[in-house]
PDB file of C-alpha atoms in Angstrom:
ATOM      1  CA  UNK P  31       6.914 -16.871  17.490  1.00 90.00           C
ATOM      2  CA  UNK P  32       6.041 -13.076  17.296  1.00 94.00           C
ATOM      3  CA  UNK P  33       2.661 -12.486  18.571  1.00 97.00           C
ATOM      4  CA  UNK P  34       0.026  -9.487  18.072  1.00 98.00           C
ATOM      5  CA  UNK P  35      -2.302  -8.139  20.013  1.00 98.00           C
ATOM      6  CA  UNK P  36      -4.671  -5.381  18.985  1.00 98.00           C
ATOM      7  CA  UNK P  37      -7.272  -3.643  22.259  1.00 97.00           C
ATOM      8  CA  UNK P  38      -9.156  -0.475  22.631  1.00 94.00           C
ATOM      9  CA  UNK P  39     -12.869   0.645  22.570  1.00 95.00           C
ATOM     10  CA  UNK P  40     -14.996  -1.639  20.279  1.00 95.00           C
ATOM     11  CA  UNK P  41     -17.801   1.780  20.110  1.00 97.00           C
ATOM     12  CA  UNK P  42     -16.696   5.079  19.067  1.00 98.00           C
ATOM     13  CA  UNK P  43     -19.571   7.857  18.709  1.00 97.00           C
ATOM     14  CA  UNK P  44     -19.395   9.857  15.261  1.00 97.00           C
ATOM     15  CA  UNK P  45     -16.993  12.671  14.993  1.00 97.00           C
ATOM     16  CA  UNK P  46     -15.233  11.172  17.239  1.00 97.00           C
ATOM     17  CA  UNK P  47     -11.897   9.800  17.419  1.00 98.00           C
ATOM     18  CA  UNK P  48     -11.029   5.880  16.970  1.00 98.00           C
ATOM     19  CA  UNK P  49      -7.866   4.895  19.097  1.00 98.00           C
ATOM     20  CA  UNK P  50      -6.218   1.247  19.096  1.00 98.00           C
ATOM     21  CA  UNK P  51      -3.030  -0.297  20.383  1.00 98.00           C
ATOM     22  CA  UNK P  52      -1.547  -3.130  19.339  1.00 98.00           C
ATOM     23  CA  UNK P  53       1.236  -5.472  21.612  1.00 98.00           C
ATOM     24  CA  UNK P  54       3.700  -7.166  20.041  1.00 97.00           C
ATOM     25  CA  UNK P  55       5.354 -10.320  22.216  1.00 96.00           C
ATOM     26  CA  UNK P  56       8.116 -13.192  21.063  1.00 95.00           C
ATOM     27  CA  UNK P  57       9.588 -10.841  19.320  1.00 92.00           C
ATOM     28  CA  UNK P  58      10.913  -7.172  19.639  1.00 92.00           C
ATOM     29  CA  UNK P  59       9.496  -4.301  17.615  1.00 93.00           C
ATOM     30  CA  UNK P  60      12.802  -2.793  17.431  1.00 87.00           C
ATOM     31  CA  UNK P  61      13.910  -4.094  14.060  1.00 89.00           C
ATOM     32  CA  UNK P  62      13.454  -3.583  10.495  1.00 87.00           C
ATOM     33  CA  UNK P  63       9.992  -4.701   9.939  1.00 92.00           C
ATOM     34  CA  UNK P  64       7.435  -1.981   9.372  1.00 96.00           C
ATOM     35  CA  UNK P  65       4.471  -2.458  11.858  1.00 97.00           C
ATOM     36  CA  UNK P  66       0.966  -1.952   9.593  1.00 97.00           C
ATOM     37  CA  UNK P  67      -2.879  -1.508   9.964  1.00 98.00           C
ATOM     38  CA  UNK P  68      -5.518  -3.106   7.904  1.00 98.00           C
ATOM     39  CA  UNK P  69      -8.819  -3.123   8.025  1.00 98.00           C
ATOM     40  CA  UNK P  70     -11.916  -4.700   6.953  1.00 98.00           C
ATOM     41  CA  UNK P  71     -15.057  -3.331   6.611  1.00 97.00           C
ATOM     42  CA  UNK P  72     -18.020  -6.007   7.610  1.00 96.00           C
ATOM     43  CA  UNK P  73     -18.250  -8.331   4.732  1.00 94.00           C
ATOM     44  CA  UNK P  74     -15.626  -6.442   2.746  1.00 96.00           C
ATOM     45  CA  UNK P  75     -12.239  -6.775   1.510  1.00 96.00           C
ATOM     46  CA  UNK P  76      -8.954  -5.728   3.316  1.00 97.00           C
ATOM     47  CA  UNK P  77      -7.629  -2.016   3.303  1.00 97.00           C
ATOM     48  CA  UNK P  78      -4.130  -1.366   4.162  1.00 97.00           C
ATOM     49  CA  UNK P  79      -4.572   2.199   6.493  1.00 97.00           C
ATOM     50  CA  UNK P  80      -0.448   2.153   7.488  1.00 97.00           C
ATOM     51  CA  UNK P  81       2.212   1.600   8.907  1.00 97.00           C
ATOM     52  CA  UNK P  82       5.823   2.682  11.292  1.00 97.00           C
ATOM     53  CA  UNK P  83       9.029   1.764  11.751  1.00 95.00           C
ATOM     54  CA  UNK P  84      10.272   1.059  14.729  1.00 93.00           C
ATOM     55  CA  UNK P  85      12.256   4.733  14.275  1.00 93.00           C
ATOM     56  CA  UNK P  86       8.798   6.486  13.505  1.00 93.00           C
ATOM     57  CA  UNK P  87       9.128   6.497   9.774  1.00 95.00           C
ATOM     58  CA  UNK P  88       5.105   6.323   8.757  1.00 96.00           C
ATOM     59  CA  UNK P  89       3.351   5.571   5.450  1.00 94.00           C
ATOM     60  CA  UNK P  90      -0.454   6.276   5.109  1.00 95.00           C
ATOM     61  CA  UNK P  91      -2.999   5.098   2.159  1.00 94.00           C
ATOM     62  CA  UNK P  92      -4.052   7.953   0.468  1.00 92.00           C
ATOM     63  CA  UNK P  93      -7.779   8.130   1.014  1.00 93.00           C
ATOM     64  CA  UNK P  94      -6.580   8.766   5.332  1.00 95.00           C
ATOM     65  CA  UNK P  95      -3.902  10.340   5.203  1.00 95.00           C
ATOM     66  CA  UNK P  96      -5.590  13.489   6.570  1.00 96.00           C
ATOM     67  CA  UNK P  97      -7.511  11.289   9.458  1.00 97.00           C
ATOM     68  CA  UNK P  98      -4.869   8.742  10.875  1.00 98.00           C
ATOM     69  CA  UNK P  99      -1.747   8.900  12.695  1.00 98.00           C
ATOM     70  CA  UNK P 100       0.160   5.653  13.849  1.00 98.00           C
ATOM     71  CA  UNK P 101       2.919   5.841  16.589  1.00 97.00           C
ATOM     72  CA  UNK P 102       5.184   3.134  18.361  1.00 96.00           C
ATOM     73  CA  UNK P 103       6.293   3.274  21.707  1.00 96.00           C
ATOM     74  CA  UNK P 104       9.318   0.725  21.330  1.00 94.00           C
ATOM     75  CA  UNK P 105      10.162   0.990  25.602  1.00 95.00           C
ATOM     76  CA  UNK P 106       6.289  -0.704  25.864  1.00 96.00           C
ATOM     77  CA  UNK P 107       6.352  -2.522  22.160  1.00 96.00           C
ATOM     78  CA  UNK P 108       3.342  -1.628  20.986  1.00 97.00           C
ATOM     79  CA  UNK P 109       2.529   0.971  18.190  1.00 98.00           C
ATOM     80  CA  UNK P 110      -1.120   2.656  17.901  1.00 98.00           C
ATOM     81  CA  UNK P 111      -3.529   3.840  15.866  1.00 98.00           C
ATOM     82  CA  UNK P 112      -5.966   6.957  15.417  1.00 98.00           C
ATOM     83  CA  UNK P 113      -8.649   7.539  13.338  1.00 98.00           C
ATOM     84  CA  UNK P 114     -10.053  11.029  13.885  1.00 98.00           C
ATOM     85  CA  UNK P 115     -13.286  12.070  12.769  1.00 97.00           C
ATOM     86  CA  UNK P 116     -15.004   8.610  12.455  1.00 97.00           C
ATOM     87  CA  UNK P 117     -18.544   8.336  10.678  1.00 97.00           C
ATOM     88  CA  UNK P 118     -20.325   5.158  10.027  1.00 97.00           C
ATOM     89  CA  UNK P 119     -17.937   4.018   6.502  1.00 97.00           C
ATOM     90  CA  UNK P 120     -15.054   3.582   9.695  1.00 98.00           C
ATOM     91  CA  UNK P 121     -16.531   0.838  11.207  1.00 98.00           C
ATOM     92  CA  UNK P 122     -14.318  -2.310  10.460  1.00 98.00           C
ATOM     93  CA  UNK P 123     -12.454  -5.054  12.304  1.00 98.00           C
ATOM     94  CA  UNK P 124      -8.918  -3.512  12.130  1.00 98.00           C
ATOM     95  CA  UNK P 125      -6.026  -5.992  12.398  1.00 98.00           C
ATOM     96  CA  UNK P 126      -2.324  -5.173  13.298  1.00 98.00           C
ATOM     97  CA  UNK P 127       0.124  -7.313  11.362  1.00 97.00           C
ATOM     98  CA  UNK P 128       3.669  -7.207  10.922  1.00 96.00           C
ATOM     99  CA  UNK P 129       5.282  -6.169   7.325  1.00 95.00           C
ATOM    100  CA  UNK P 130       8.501  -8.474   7.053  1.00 93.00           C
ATOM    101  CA  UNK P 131      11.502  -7.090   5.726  1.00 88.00           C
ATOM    102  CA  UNK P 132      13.653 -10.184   6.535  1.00 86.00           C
ATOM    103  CA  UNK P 133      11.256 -13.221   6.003  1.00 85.00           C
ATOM    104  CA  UNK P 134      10.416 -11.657   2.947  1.00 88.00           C
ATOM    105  CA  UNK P 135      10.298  -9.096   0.551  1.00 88.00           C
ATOM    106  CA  UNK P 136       7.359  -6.881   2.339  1.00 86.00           C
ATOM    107  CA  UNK P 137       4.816  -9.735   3.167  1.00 93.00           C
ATOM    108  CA  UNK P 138       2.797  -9.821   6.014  1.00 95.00           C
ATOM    109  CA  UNK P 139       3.620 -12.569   8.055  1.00 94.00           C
ATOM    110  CA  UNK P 140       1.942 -12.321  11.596  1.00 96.00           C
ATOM    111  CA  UNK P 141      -1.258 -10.692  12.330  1.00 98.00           C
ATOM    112  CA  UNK P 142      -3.504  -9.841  15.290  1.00 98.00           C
ATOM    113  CA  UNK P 143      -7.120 -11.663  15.589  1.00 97.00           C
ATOM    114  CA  UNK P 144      -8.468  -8.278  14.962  1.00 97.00           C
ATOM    115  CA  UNK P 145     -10.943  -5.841  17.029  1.00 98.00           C
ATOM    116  CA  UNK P 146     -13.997  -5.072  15.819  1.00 98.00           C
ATOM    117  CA  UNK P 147     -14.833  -1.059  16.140  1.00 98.00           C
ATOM    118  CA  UNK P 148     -18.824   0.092  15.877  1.00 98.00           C
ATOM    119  CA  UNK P 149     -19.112   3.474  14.835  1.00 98.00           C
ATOM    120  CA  UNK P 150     -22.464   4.731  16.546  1.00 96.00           C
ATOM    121  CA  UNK P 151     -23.912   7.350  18.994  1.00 94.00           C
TER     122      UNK P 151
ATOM    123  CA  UNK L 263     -12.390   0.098  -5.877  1.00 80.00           C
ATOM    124  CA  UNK L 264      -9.303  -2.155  -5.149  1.00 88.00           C
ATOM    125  CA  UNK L 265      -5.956  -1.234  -7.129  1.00 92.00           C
ATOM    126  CA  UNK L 266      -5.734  -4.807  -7.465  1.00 97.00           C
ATOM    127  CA  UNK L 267      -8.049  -6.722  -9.608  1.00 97.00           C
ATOM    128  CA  UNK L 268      -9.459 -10.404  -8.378  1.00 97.00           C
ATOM    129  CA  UNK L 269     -12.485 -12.235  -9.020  1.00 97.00           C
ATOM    130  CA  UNK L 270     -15.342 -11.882  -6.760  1.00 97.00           C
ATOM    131  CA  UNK L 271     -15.408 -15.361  -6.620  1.00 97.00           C
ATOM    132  CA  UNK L 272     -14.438 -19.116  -8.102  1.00 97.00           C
ATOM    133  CA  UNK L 273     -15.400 -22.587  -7.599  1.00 96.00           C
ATOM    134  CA  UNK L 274     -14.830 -26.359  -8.467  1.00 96.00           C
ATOM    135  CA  UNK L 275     -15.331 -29.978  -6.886  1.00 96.00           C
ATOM    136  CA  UNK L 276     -13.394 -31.581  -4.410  1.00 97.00           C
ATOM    137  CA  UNK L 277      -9.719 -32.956  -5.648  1.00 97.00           C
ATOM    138  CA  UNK L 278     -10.124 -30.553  -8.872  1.00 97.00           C
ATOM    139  CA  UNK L 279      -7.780 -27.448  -9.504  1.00 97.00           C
ATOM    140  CA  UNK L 280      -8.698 -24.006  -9.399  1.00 98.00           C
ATOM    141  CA  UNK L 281      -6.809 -20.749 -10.178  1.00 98.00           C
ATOM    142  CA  UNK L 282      -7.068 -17.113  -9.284  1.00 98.00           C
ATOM    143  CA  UNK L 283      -5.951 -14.265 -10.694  1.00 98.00           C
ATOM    144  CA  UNK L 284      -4.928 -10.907  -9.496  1.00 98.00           C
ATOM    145  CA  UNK L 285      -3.884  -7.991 -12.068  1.00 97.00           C
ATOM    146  CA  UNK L 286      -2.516  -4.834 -11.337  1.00 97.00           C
ATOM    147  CA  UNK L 287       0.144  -2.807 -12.767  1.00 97.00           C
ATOM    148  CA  UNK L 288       3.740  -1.507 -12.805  1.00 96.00           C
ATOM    149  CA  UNK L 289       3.469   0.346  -9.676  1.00 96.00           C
ATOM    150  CA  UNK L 290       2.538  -2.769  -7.905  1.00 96.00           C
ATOM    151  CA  UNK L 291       2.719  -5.949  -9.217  1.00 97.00           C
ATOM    152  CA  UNK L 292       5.189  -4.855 -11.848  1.00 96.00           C
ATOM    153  CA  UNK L 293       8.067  -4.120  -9.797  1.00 95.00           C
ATOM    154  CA  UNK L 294       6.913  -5.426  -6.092  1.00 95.00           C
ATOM    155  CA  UNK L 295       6.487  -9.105  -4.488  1.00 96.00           C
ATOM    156  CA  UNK L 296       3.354 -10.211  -4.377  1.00 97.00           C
ATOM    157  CA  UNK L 297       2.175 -12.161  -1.781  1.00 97.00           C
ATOM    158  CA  UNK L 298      -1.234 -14.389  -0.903  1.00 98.00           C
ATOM    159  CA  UNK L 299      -3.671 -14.477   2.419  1.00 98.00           C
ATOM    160  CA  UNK L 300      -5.597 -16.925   3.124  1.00 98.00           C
ATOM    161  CA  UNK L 301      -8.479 -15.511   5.428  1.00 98.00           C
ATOM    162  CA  UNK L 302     -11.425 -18.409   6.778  1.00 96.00           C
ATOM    163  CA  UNK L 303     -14.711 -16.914   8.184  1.00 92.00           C
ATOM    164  CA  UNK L 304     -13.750 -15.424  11.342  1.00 92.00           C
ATOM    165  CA  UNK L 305     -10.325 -15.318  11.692  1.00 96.00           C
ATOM    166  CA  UNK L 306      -7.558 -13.303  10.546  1.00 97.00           C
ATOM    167  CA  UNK L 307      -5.822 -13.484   7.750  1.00 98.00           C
ATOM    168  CA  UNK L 308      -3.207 -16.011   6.818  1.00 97.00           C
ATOM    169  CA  UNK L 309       0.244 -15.841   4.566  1.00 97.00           C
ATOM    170  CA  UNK L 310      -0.224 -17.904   2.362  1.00 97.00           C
ATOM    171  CA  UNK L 311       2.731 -17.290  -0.654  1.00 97.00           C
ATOM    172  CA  UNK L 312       5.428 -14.648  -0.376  1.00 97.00           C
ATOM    173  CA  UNK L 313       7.789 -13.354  -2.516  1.00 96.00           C
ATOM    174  CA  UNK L 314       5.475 -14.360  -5.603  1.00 97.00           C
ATOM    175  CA  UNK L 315       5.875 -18.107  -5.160  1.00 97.00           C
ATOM    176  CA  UNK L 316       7.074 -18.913  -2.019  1.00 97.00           C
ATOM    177  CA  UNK L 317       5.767 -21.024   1.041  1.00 97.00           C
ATOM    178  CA  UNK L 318       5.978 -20.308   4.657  1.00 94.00           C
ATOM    179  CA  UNK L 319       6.803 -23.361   6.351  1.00 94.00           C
ATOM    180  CA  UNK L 320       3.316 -25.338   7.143  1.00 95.00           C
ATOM    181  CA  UNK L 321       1.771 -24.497   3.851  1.00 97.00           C
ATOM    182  CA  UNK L 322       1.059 -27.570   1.890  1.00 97.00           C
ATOM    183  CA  UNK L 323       2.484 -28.004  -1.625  1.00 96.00           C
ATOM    184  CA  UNK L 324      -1.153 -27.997  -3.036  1.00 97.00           C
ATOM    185  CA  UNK L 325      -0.992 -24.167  -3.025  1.00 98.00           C
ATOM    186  CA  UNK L 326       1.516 -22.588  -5.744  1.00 98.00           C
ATOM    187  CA  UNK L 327       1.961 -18.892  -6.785  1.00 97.00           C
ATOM    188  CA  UNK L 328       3.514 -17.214  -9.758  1.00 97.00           C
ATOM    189  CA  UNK L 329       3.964 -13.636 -11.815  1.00 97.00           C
ATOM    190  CA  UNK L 330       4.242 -12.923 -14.792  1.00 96.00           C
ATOM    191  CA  UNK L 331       4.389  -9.023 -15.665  1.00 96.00           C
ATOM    192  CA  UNK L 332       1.743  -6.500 -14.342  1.00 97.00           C
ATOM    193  CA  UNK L 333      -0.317  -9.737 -13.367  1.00 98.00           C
ATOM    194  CA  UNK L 334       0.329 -12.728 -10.526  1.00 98.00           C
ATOM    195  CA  UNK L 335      -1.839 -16.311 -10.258  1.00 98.00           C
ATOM    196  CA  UNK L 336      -2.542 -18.491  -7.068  1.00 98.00           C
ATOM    197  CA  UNK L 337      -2.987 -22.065  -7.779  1.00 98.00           C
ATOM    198  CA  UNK L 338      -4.739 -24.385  -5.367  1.00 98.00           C
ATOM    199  CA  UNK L 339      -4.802 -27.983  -6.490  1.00 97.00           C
ATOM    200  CA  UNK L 340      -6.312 -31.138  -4.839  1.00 97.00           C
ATOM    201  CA  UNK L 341      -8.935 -28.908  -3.418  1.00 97.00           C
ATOM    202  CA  UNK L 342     -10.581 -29.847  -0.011  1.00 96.00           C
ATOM    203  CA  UNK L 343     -13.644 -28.564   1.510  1.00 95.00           C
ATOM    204  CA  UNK L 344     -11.113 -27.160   4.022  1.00 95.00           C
ATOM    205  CA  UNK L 345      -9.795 -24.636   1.628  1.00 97.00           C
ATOM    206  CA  UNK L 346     -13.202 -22.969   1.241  1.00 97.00           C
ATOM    207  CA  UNK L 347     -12.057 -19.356   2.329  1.00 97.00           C
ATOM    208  CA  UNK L 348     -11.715 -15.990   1.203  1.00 98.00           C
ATOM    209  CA  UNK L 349      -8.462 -15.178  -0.578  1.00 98.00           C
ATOM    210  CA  UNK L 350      -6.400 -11.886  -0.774  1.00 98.00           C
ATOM    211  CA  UNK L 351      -3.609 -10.958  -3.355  1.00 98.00           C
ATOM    212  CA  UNK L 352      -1.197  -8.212  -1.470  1.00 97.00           C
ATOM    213  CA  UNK L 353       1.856  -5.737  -2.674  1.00 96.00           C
ATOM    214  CA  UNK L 354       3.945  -2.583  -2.382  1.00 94.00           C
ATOM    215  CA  UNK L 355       2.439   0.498  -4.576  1.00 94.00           C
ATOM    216  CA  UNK L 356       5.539   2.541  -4.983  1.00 94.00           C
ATOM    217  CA  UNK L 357       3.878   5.559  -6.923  1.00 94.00           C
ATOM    218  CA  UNK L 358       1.283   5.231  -3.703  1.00 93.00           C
ATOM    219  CA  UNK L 359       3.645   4.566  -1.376  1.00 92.00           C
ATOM    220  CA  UNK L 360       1.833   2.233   0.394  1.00 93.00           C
ATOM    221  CA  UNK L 361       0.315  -1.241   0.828  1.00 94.00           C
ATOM    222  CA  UNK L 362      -2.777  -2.807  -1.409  1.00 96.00           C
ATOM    223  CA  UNK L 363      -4.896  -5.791  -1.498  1.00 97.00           C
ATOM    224  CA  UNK L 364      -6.766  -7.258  -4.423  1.00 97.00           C
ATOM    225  CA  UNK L 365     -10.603  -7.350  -3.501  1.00 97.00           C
ATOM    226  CA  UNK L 366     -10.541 -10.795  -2.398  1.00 97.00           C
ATOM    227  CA  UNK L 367     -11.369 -13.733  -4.164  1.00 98.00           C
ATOM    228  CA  UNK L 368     -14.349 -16.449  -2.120  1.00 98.00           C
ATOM    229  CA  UNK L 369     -13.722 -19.899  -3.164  1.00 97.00           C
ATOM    230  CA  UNK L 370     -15.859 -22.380  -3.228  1.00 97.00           C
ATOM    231  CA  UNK L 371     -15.533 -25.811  -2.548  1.00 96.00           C
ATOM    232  CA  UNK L 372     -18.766 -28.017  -4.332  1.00 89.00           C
TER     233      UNK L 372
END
């Protein structure tokens, strides 16, 4: 049973930058799955932000491209997340979750128990 | 603005049937999988259907998917108070290359 982890500051002052890690355990992270963020703002709906492959291949939604980089580290598997620039509209419990490619066609079929992130000075 | 399209919200009693939609188009839905979360207060969310109609193992029977063009349908029948939840439709954009979510759907259990 593949398990996700997700840790890193739950404040992050304004302009600055928002940096999570998720762990992934039962499983390795070196395979054909693509390893995604989501988030969702408080009482909001979900918002795919991206996701790698276990090579570095990365996808980003449109609207953050220019503010977020993920990267994996497969020797530790884990892959990361930052979100540069933060304001108040980045505050959100972001989940890591896995993107089958073998389970299914694309689905996302483990997640983290998210972390919630305050944006605030 | 969500790229897919659900209802804010839908209800019925106990041991009724209740449906929800999510439209989108031929980016997504059109020519991707669509797949179904099941998220209760608190917690993360849960596949529910893959592959447009398809159950992970654990999922009861009660819950049923399907697609039909530009446009896919959960289906929840014998409804239980434990079902109250928030509900996400999810795909592939390929013009976007990249994932989306319908705005979620909160059902209600009467």
């Amino acid at each position: 049973q593949v398990r996700l982890q997700e840790s890193g500051p739950g404040l992050v002052k304004p302009s600055g930058t928002l940096s999570l890690t998720c762990v992934v355990s039962g499983g390795s992270i070196s395979t054909s799955d693509w390893w995604t963020w989501v988030r969702q703002p408080p009482g909001k709906g979900l918002e795919w932000i991206g996701e790698i492959s276990h090579s570095g291949s990365t996808d980003y939604t449109p609207s953050l491209q220019s503010r977020v980089t993920i990267s994996v580290d497969n020797s530790k598997n884990q892959f990361s997340l930052n979100v540069f620039s933060v304001t108040a509209a980045d505050t959100a419990i972001y989940f890591c979750a896995r993107r089958s490619t073998k389970t299914c066609y694309g689905c996302f079929d483990f997640w983290g128990q998210g972390a919630l992130v305050t944006v605030s000075s | 603005q969500s790229v897919l399209t659900q209802p804010p919200s839908v209800s019925a009693a106990p041991g009724q049937k209740v449906t929800i939609a999510c439209s989108g188009s031929t980016s997504n839905i059109g020519n991707n999988y669509v797949s179904w979360y099941q998220q209760l207060p608190g917690t993360a969310p849960k596949l529910l259907i893959y592959d447009n109609n398809k159950r992970p193992s654990g999922i009861p029977d009660r819950f049923s998917g399907s697609k039909s063009g530009t446009s896919a349908t959960l289906a929840i029948t014998g409804l239980q108070t434990g079902d109250e939840a928030d509900y996400y439709c999810g795909t592939w954009d390929t013009a976007l290359s990249a994932g989306v979510f319908g705005g979620g759907t909160k059902l209600t259990v009467l």
